[in-house]
Coordinates of C-alpha atoms in Angstrom, one line a residue:
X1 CA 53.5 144.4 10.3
X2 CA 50.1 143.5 10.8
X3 CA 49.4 139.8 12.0
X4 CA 45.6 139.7 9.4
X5 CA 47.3 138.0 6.4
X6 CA 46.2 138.9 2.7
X7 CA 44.6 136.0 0.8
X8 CA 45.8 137.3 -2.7
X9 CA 49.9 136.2 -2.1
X10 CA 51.1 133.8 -3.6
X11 CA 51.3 130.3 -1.9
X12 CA 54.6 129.6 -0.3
X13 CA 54.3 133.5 0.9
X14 CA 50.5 133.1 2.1
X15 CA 51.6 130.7 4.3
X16 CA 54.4 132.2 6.0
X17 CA 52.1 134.9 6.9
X18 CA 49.2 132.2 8.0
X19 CA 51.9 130.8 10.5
X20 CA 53.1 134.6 11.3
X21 CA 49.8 135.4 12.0
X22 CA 49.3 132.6 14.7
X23 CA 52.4 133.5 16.3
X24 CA 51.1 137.0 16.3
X25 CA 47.7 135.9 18.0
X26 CA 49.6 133.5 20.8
X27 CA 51.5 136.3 22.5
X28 CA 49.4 138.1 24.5
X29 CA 49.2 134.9 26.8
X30 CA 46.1 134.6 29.8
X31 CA 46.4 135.5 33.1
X32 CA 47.3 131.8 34.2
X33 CA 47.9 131.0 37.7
X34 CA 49.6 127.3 37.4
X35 CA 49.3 125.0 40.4
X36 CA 51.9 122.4 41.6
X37 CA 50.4 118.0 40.9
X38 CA 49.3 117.8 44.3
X39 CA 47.7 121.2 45.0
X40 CA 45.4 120.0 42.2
X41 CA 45.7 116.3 41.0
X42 CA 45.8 113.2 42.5
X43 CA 46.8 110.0 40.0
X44 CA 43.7 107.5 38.7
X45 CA 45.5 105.1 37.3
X46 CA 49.1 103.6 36.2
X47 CA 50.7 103.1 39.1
X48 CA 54.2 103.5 38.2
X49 CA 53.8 105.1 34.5
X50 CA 52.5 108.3 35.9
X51 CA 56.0 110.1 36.8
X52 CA 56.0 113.7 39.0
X53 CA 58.8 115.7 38.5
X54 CA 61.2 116.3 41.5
X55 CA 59.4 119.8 42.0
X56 CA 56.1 118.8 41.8
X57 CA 55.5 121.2 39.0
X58 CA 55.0 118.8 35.7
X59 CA 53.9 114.8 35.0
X60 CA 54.7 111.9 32.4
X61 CA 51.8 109.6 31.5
X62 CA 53.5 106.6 30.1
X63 CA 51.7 103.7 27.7
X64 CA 53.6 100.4 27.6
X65 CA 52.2 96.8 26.8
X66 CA 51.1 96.6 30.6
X67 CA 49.0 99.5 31.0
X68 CA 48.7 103.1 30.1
X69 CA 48.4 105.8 33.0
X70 CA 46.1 109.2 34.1
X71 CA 45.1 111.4 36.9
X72 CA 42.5 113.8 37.6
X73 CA 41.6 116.8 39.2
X74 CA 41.5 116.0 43.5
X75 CA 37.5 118.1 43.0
X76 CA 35.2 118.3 40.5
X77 CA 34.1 122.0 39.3
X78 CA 30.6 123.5 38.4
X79 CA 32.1 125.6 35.5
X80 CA 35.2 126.4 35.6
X81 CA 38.7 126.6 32.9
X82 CA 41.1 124.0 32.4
X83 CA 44.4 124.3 30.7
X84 CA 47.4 122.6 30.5
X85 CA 51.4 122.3 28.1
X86 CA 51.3 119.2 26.3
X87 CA 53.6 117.7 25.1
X88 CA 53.0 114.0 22.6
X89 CA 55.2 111.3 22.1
X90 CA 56.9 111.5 18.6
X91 CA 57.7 108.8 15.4
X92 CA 55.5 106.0 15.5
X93 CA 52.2 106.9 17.2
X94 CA 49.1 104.9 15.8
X95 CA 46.6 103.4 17.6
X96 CA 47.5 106.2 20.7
X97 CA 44.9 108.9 22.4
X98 CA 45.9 111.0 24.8
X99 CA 43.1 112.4 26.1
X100 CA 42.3 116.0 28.4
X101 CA 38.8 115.8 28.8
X102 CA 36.2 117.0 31.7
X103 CA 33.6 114.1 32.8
X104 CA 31.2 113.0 35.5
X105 CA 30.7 110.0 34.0
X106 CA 31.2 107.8 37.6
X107 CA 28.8 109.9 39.1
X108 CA 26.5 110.3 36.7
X109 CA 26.5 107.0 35.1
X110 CA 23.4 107.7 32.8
X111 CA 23.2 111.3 32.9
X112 CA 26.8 112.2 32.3
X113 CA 28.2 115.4 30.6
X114 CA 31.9 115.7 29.2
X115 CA 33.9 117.5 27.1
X116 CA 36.8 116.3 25.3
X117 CA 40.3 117.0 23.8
X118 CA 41.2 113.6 22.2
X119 CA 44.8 113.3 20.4
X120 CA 44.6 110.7 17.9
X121 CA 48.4 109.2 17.2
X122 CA 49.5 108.5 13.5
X123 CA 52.0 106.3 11.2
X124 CA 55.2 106.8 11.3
X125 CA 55.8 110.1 9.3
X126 CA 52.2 111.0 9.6
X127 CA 51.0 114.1 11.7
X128 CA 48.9 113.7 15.0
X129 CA 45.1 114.6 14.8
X130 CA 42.9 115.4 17.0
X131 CA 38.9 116.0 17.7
X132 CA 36.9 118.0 20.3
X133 CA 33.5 116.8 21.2
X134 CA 30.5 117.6 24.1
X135 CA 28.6 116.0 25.7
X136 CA 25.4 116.9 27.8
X137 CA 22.9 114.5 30.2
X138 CA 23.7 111.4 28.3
X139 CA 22.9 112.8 25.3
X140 CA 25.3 110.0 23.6
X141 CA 23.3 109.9 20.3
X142 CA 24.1 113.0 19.8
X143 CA 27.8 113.3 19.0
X144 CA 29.3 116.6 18.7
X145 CA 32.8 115.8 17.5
X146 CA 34.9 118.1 15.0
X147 CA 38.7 116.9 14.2
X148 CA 41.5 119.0 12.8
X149 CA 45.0 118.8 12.1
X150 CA 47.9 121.2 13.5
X151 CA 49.9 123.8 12.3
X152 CA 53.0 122.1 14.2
X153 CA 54.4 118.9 15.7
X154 CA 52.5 118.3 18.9
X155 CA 55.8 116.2 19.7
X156 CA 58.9 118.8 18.7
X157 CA 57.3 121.0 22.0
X158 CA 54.9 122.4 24.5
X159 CA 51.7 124.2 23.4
X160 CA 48.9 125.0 25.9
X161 CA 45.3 123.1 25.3
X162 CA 42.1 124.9 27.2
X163 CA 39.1 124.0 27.5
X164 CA 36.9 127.1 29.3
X165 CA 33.1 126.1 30.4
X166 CA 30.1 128.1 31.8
X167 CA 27.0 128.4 31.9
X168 CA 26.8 130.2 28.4
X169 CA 29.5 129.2 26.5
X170 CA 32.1 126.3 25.8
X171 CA 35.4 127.6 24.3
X172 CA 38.8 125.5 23.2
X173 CA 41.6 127.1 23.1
X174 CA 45.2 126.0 21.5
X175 CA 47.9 128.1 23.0
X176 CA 45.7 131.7 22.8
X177 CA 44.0 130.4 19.5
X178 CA 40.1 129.8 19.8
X179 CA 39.3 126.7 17.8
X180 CA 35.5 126.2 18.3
X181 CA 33.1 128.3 20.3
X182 CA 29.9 126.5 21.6
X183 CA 27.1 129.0 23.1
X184 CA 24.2 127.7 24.5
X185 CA 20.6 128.1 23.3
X186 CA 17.4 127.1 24.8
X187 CA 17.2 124.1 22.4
X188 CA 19.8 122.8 23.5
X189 CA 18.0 122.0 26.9
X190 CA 19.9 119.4 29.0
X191 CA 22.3 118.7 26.6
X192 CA 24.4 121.6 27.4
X193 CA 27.1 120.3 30.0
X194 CA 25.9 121.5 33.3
X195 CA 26.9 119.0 36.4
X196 CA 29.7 119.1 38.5
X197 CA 32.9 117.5 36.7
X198 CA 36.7 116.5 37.4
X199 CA 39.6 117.1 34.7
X200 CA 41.5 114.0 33.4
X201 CA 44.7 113.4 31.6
X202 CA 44.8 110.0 30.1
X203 CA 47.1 108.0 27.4
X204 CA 45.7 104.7 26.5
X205 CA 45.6 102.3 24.0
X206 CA 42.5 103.0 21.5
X207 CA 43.9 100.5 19.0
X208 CA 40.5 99.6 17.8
X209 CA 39.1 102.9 16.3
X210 CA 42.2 105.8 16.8
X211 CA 43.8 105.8 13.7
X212 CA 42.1 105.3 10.4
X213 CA 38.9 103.2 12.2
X214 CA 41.4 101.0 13.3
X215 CA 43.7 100.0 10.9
X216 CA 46.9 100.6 12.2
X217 CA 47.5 99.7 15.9
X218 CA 49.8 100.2 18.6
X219 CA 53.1 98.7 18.2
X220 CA 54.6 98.7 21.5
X221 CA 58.4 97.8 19.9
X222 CA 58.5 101.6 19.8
X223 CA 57.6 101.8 23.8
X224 CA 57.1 103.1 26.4
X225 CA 54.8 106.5 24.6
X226 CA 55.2 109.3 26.8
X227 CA 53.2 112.5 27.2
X228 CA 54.3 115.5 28.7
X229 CA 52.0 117.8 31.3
X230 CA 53.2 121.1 32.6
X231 CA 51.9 124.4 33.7
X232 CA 48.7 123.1 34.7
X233 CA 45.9 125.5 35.7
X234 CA 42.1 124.4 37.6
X235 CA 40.2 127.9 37.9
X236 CA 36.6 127.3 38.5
X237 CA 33.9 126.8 40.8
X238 CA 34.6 123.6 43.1
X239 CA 31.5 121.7 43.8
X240 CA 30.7 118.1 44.9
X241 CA 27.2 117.1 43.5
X242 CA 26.8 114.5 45.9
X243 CA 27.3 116.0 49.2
X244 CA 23.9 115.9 51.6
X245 CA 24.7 119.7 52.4
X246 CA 26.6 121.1 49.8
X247 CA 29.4 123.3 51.1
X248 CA 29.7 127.1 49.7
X249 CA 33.1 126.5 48.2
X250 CA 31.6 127.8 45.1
X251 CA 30.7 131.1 45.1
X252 CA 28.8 133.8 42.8
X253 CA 31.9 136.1 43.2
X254 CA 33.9 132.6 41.5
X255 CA 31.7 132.3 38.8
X256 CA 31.8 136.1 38.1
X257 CA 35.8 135.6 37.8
X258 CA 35.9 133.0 35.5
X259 CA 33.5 135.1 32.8
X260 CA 35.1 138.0 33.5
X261 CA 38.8 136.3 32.5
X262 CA 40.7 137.3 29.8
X263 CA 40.1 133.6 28.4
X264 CA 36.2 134.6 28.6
X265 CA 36.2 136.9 25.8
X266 CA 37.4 136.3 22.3
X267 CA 38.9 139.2 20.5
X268 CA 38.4 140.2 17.4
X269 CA 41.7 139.4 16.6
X270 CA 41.3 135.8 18.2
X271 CA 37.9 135.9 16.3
X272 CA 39.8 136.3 13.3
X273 CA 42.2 133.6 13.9
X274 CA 39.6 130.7 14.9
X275 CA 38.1 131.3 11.5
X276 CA 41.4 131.1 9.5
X277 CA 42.1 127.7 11.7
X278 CA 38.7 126.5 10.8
X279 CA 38.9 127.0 7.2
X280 CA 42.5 125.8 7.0
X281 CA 42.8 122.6 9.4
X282 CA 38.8 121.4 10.4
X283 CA 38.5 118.2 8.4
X284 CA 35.4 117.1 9.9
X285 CA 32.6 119.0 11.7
X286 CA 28.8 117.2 12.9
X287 CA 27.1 120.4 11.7
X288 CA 27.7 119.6 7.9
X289 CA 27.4 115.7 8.5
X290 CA 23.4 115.8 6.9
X291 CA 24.2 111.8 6.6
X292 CA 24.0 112.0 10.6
X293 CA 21.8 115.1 11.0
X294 CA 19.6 116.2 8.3
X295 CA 18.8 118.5 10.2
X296 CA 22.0 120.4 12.2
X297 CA 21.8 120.1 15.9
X298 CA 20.1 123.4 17.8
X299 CA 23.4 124.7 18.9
X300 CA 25.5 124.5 15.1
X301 CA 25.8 128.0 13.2
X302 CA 25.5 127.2 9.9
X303 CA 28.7 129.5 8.1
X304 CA 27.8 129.4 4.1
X305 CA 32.2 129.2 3.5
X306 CA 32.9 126.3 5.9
X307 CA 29.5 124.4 4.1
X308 CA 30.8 124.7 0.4
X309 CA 34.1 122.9 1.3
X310 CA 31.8 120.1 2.9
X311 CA 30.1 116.9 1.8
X312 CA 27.2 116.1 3.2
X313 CA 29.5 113.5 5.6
X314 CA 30.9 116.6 7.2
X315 CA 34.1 115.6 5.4
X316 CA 35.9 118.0 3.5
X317 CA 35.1 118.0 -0.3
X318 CA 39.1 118.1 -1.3
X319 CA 41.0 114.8 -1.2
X320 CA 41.0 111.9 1.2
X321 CA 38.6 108.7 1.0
X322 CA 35.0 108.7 2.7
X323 CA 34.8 104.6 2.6
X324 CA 33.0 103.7 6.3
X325 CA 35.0 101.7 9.0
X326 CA 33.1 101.6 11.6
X327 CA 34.2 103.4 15.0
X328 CA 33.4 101.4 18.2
X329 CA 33.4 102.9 21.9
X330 CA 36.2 103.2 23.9
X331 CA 37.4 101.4 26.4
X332 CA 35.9 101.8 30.1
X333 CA 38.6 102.6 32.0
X334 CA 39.2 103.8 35.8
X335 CA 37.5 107.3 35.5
X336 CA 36.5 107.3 31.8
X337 CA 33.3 106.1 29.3
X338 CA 34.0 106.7 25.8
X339 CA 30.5 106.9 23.7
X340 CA 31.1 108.1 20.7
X341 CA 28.6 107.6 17.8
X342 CA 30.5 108.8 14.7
X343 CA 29.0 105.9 12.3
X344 CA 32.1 106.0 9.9
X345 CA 35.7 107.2 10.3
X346 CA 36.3 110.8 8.4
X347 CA 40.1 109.9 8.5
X348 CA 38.9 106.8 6.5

C-alpha cells in the first residue's frame, strides 16, 4: 500500500490513512549518531531536578514549586543539527513549557539569534501544543512563531524533535516529518540566524502566558513534571565567537557534512507529508497574521490553500475564539531570554 492518502474517503477511513501515512514517512530514520550527557551537555540549572541515567545515555528535567531544571550543549555550533526523544509529562500540564531551543542570547545580549521548539502544557484532558519560532540579530519585533497541535500524546512516548540549521535553510523535523522549512533570501539580511549558538533543554514555569494567555496556571499538587531526553545528537560545526584566535575546530569539510546529510534534503515524500501536517495541525502561522504584518515578512511563501483557511490574525478560520490576552515575555532565566511579540494569544 502506498503511504500518499486519497482525500475522497470517507472520514473515519481518511484518517486512518492520514496516521498510516505518517508512520509510513517516519521509517526510514537519519543517520543519527547519539552521544552520551557528558560527551555533549553539561547541566545549566536545577541542581538536583536534572537526573542522568546510570549509563549516561538519557536525562529527566524536573519542575517542582522550587525550581524547574536545564542543560545545554558544553560548545556552541556555527550551523549545525540538533535532535533529541522527548518525552512530556502527562494529565495536568497547564502553565508548563518545555523548551529545545538554540540561542546566543548571553553572548550576544542585543544581537542574539535563536531558534525554538516550545511545548506549551494543557488542562487536564487537553492535548499539548506547541510553536516553532526564529530569531535573527535581535530582530525581536519581528516574531516568527507558528503553533500546531500533534497527531499523538507527546506523554504516552518518545518521538524525536530536530531542529537542522545552515547557512541556507532552517528545517524542523518531528520524528522524520518536516514541519516548517525556512530558506533564506537576501531580504532577510541579518535576521537569518547566523552566530555561533549552544542547544538547551529547559522545563520551566511559563504560568503567565503558556496556556490560553495565561489563564490556567501551574498547579504544582500534580508535582514534580518530568520530561524525558534520550538519544540525543549535536552534529555541527563547533565554534566559540569569542575566542581572540579562533580555533579551526570547524571546518569546511564539517559544514559540507551537515548539507550533505540525509536530514539536509527533504524528499518528496517528506515534502508531501509537511504539507498534509500543515494543512491538518498549523493553527497559527505569522505569514497570514496581516493584523501583525500587512505585509508578510521577506522570507514567508505565501501558499493560496493554507491562506483561505486563515483570518487575517493568522488564526485558523474554523472554530476556536480570537478574543486578545495579551502574551508577556518569558522569564530570564540562567541561559535563556524569551522575546516574544505575539500581540494576542491564538489559543485564546
Amino acid at each position: 500500500m502506498d503511504c500518499l492518502c486519497c482525500w475522497s474517503v470517507s472520514k473515519p477511513l481518511y484518517l486512518l490513512l492520514f496516521f498510516y501515512f505518517f508512520s509510513c514517512t517516519a521509517k526510514a530514520a537519519f543517520n543519527l549518531s547519539t552521544i552520551s550527557f557528558d560527551e555533549g551537555y553539561s547541566p545549566l540549572f536545577g541542581d538536583g531536578n536534572l537526573v542522568r541515567s546510570p549509563d549516561g545515555r538519557s536525562a529527566r528535567l524536573l519542575l517542582d514549586r522550587f525550581t524547574g531544571a536545564g542543560f545545554i550543549s558544553s560548545r556552541m555550533y556555527k550551523y549545525g543539527f540538533f535532535s533529541a526523544n522527548i518525552k512530556l509529562p502527562g494529565y495536568y500540564t497547564a502553565g508548563l513549557c518545555v523548551a529545545f531551543y538554540t540561542s546566543n542570547g548571553d553572548v550576544f545580549k542585543k544581537t542574539h539569534d535563536e531558534l525554538d521548539i516550545e511545548f506549551l502544557g494543557n488542562t487536564k484532558g487537553e492535548p499539548w501544543r506547541f510553536q516553532t519560532n526564529l530569531y535573527g540579530n535581535g530582530s525581536t519585533s519581528h516574531g516568527r512563531e507558528e503553533r500546531y497541535r500533534l497527531w499523538f500524546d507527546p506523554s504516552k512516548e518518545f518521538h524525536r524533535y530536530s531542529i537542522l540549521w545552515t547557512a541556507k535553510t532552517i528545517i524542523f523535523y518531528i520524528d522524520d516529518v518536516p514541519i516548517r522549512e525556512v530558506i533564506r533570501n537576501e531580504e532577510m539580511g541579518s535576521e537569518f540566524p547566523s552566530k555561533p549558538m549552544s542547544l538547551y533543554a529547559t522545563i520551566w514555569d511559563a504560568s503567565n502566558w503558556a496556556t490560553s494567555g495565561g489563564k490556567y496556571k501551574v498547579n504544582y499538587k500534580y508535582a514534580p513534571f518530568v520530561s524525558e531526553f534520550k538519544d540525543l545528537a549535536l552534529e555541527g560545526c563547533p565554534s566559540d565567537p569569542i575566542e581572540e584566535f579562533p580555533s579551526f575546530d570547524c571546518h569546511e569539510s564539517d559544514i559540507a557534512r551537515l548539507e550533505n546529510a540525509d536530514y539536509a534534503t527533504i524528499t518528496r515524500r517528506q515534502r508531501s507529508a509537511m504539507r498534509r501536517f500543515r494543512q491538518r495541525y498549523m493553527y497559527y502561522s505569522y505569514c497570514y497574521d496581516a493584523l501583525r504584518y500587512p505585509v508578510p515578512l521577506p522570507e514567508c511563501v505565501i501558499i493560496p490553500s493554507e491562506k483561505e483557511r486563515f483570518r487575517d490574525t493568522g488564526r485558523l478560520k474554523f472554530g476556536g475564539s480570537h478574543q486578545g490576552g495579551k502574551r508577556r515575555s518569558r522569564r530570564r532565566g540562567r541561559g535563556r531570554v524569551q522575546a516574544s511579540t505575539l500581540e494576542y494569544d491564538p489559543d485564546m
